[in-house]
Coordinates of C-alpha atoms in Angstrom, one line a residue:
Chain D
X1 CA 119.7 100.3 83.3
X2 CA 117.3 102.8 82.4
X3 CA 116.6 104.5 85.5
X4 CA 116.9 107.7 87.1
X5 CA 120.7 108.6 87.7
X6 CA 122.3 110.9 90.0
X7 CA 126.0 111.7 90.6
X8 CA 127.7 111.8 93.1
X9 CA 125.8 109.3 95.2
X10 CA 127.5 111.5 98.3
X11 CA 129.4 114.6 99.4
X12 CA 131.1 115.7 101.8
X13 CA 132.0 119.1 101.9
X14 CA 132.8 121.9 104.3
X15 CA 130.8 124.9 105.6
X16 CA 130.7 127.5 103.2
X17 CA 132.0 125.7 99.9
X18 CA 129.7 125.3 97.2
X19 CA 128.5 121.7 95.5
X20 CA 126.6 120.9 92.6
X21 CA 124.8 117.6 91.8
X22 CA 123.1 115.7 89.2
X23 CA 120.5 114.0 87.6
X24 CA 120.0 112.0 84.8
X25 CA 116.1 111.4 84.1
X26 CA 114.5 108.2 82.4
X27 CA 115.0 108.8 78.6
X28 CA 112.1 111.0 76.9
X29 CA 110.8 112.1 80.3
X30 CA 110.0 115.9 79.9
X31 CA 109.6 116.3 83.9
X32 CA 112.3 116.8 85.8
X33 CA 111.9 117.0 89.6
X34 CA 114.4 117.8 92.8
X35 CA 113.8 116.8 96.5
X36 CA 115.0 116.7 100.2
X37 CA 115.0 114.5 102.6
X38 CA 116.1 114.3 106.0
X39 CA 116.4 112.1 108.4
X40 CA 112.8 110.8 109.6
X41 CA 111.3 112.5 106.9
X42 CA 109.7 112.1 103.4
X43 CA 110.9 113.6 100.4
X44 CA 109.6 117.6 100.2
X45 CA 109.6 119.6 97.1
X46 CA 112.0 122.0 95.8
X47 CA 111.7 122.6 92.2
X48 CA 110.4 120.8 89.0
X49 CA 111.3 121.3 85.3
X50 CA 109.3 120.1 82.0
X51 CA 111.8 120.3 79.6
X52 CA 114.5 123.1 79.6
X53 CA 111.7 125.1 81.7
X54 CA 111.8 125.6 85.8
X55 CA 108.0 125.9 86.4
X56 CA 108.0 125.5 90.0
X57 CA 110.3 126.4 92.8
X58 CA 109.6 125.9 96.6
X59 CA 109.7 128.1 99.6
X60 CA 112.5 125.5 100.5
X61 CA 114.4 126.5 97.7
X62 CA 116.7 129.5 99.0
X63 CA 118.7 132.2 97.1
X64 CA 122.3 129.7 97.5
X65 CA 120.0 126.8 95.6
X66 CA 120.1 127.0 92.2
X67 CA 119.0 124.4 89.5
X68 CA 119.3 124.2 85.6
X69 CA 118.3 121.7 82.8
X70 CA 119.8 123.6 79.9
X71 CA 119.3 120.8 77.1
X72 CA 115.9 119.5 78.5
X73 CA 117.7 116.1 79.4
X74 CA 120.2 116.2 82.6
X75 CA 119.9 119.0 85.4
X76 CA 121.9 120.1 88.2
X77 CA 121.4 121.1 91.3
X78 CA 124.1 123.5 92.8
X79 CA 124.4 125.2 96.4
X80 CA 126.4 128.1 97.4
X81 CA 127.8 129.1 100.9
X82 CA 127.1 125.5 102.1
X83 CA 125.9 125.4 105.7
X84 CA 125.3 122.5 108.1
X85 CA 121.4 122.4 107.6
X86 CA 121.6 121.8 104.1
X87 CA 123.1 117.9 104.9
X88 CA 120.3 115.7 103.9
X89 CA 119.6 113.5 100.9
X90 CA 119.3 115.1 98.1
X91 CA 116.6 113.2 95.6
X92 CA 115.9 113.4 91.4
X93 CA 113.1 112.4 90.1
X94 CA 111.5 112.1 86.3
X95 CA 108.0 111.7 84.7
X96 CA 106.4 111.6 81.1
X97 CA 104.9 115.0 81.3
X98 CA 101.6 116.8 80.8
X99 CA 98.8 114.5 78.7
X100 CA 100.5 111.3 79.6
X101 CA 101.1 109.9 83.6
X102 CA 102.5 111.7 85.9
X103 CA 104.0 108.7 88.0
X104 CA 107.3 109.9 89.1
X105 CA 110.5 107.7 89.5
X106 CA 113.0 108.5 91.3
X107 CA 116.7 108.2 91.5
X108 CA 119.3 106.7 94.4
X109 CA 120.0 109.9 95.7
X110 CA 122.9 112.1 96.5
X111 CA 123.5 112.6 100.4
X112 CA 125.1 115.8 101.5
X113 CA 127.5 116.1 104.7
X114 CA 128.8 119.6 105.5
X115 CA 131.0 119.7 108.0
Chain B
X1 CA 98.4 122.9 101.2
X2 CA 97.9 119.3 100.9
X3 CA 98.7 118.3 104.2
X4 CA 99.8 114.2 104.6
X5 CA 99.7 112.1 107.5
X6 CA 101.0 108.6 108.0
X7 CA 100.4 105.9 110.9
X8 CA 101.8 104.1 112.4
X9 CA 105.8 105.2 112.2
X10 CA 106.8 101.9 113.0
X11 CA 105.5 98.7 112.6
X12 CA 107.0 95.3 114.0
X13 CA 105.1 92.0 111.8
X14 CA 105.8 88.3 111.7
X15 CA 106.9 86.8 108.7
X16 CA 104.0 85.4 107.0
X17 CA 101.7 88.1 108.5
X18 CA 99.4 91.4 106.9
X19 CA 101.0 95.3 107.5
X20 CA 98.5 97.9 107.3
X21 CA 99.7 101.4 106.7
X22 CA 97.2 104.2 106.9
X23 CA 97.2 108.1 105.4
X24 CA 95.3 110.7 105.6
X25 CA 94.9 113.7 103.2
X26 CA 93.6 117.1 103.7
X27 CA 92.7 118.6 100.3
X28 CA 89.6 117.1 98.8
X29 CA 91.2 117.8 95.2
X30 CA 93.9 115.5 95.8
X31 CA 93.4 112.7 93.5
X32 CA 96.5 110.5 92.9
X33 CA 98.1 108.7 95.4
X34 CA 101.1 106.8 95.2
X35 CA 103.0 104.4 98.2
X36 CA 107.0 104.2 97.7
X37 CA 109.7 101.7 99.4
X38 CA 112.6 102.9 100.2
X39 CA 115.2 100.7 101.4
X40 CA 118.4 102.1 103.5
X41 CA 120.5 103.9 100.9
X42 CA 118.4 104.2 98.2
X43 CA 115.8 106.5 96.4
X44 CA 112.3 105.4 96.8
X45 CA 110.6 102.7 94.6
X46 CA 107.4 103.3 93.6
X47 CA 105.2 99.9 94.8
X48 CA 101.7 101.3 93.4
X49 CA 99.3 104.2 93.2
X50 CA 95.6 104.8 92.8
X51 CA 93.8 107.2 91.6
X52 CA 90.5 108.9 92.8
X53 CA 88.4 107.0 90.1
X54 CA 88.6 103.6 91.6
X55 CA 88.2 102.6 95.2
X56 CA 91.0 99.9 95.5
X57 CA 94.1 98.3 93.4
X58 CA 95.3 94.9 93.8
X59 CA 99.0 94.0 93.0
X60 CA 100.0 90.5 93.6
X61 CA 100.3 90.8 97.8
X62 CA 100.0 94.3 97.7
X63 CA 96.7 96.3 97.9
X64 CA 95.5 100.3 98.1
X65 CA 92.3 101.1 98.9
X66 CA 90.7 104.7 98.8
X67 CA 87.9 106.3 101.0
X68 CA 87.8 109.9 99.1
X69 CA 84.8 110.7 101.0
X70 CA 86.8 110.1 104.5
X71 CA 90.0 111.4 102.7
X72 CA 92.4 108.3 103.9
X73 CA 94.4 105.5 101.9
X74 CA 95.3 102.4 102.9
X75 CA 98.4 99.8 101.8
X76 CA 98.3 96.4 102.6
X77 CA 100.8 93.8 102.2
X78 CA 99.9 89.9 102.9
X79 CA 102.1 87.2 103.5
X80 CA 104.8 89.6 104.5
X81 CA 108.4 88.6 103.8
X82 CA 111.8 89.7 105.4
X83 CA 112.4 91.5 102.5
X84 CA 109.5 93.8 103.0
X85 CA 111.2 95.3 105.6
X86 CA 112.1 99.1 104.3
X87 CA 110.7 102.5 105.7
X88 CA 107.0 103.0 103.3
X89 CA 106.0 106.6 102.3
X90 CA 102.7 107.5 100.8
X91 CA 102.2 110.6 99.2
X92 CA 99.2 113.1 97.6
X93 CA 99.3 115.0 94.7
X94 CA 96.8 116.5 92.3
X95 CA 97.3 115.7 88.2
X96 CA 98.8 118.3 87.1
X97 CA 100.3 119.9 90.3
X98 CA 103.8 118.8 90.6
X99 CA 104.1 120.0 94.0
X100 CA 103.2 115.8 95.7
X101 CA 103.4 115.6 99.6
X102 CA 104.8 112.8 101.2
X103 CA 103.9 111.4 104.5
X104 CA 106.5 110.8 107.7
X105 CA 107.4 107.3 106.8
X106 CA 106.7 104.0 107.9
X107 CA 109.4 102.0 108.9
X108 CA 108.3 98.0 108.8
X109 CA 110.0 95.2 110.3
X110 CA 109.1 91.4 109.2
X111 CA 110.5 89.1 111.5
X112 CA 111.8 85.7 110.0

């Protein structure tokens, strides 16, 4: 499968304890994108990377959030100080990048508990 | 912003029936548009998108149409099956701007 991959598919943690996902985008993909979504909801925005570069970070994306793609293939998400409104689905996406479409595909997910 | 709206949230069809599922966009710019299904569980699955150049997209029982001038999409699924049930989310984005807005969701129910 040559799909969008993220581990672990979910998470349970406890308030205050830090977590760290990630994503493995379609081969050759330069854009890398991270989302939430709650319950009800659609997907909203936190950051996106083309290649090893974070171009883009949302409002939604607080000081504990933190994201890296250091080779320009995987990335991680990681959060700090967990707290109970940061329980949602957390979603990966990829797409080819600038010049070519920017159709984005995106992964199963990792869903986030805090307790 | 762009600023997305989705009707209705639910929608309850008979096998064998059309769903329509309408958006509504507020920045003119805005000029891809792409409709996921996302089944329980699982990351959403892009179905099909259009773009602003063309004013309607046909794939196999799915369709999109586009009014730019009135700033609303359109899906429509014929002959629906059971296994069209999922929750369908459209979304907005201008090429180029990777911030894309999603609407609330539509969740559709096909009854065998």
């Amino acid at each position: 499968d040559t799909g969008v991959s993220q581990n672990p598919r979910h998470k349970i943690t406890k308030r205050g304890q830090n977590v760290t996902f990630r994503c493995d985008p379609i081969s050759e993909h330069n854009r890398l994108y991270w989302y939430r979504q709650t319950l009800g909801q659609g997907p909203e925005f936190l950051t996106y990377f083309q290649n090893e570069a974070q171009l883009e970070k949302s409002r939604l994306l607080s000081d504990r959030f933190s994201a890296e793609r250091p080779k320009g293939s995987f990335s991680t998400l990681e959060i700090q100080r967990t707290e109970q409104g940061d329980s949602a689905m957390y979603l990966c996406a990829s797409s080819q990048g600038p010049g070519r479409t920017d159709t984005q595909y995106f992964g199963p997910g990792t869903r986030l508990t805090v307790l | 912003g762009e600023n997305v709206e989705q009707h209705p949230s639910t929608l309850s069809v008979q096998e064998g029936d059309s769903a329509v599922i309408k958006c509504t966009y507020s920045d003119s710019a805005s000029n891809y548009f792409p409709w996921y299904k996302q089944e329980l569980g699982k990351g959403p699955q892009l179905i099909i998108d259009i773009r602003s150049n063309v004013g309607e997209k046909k794939d196999q029982r799915i369709a999109v149409t586009l009014n730019k001038t009135a700033k609303h999409f359109s899906l429509h699924i014929t002959e629906t099956q059971p296994e069209d049930s999922a929750v369908y989310f459209c979304a907005a984005s201008l090429t180029g701007n990777n911030d894309m807005r999603f609407g609330a969701g539509t969740r559709l129910t096909v009854k065998p």
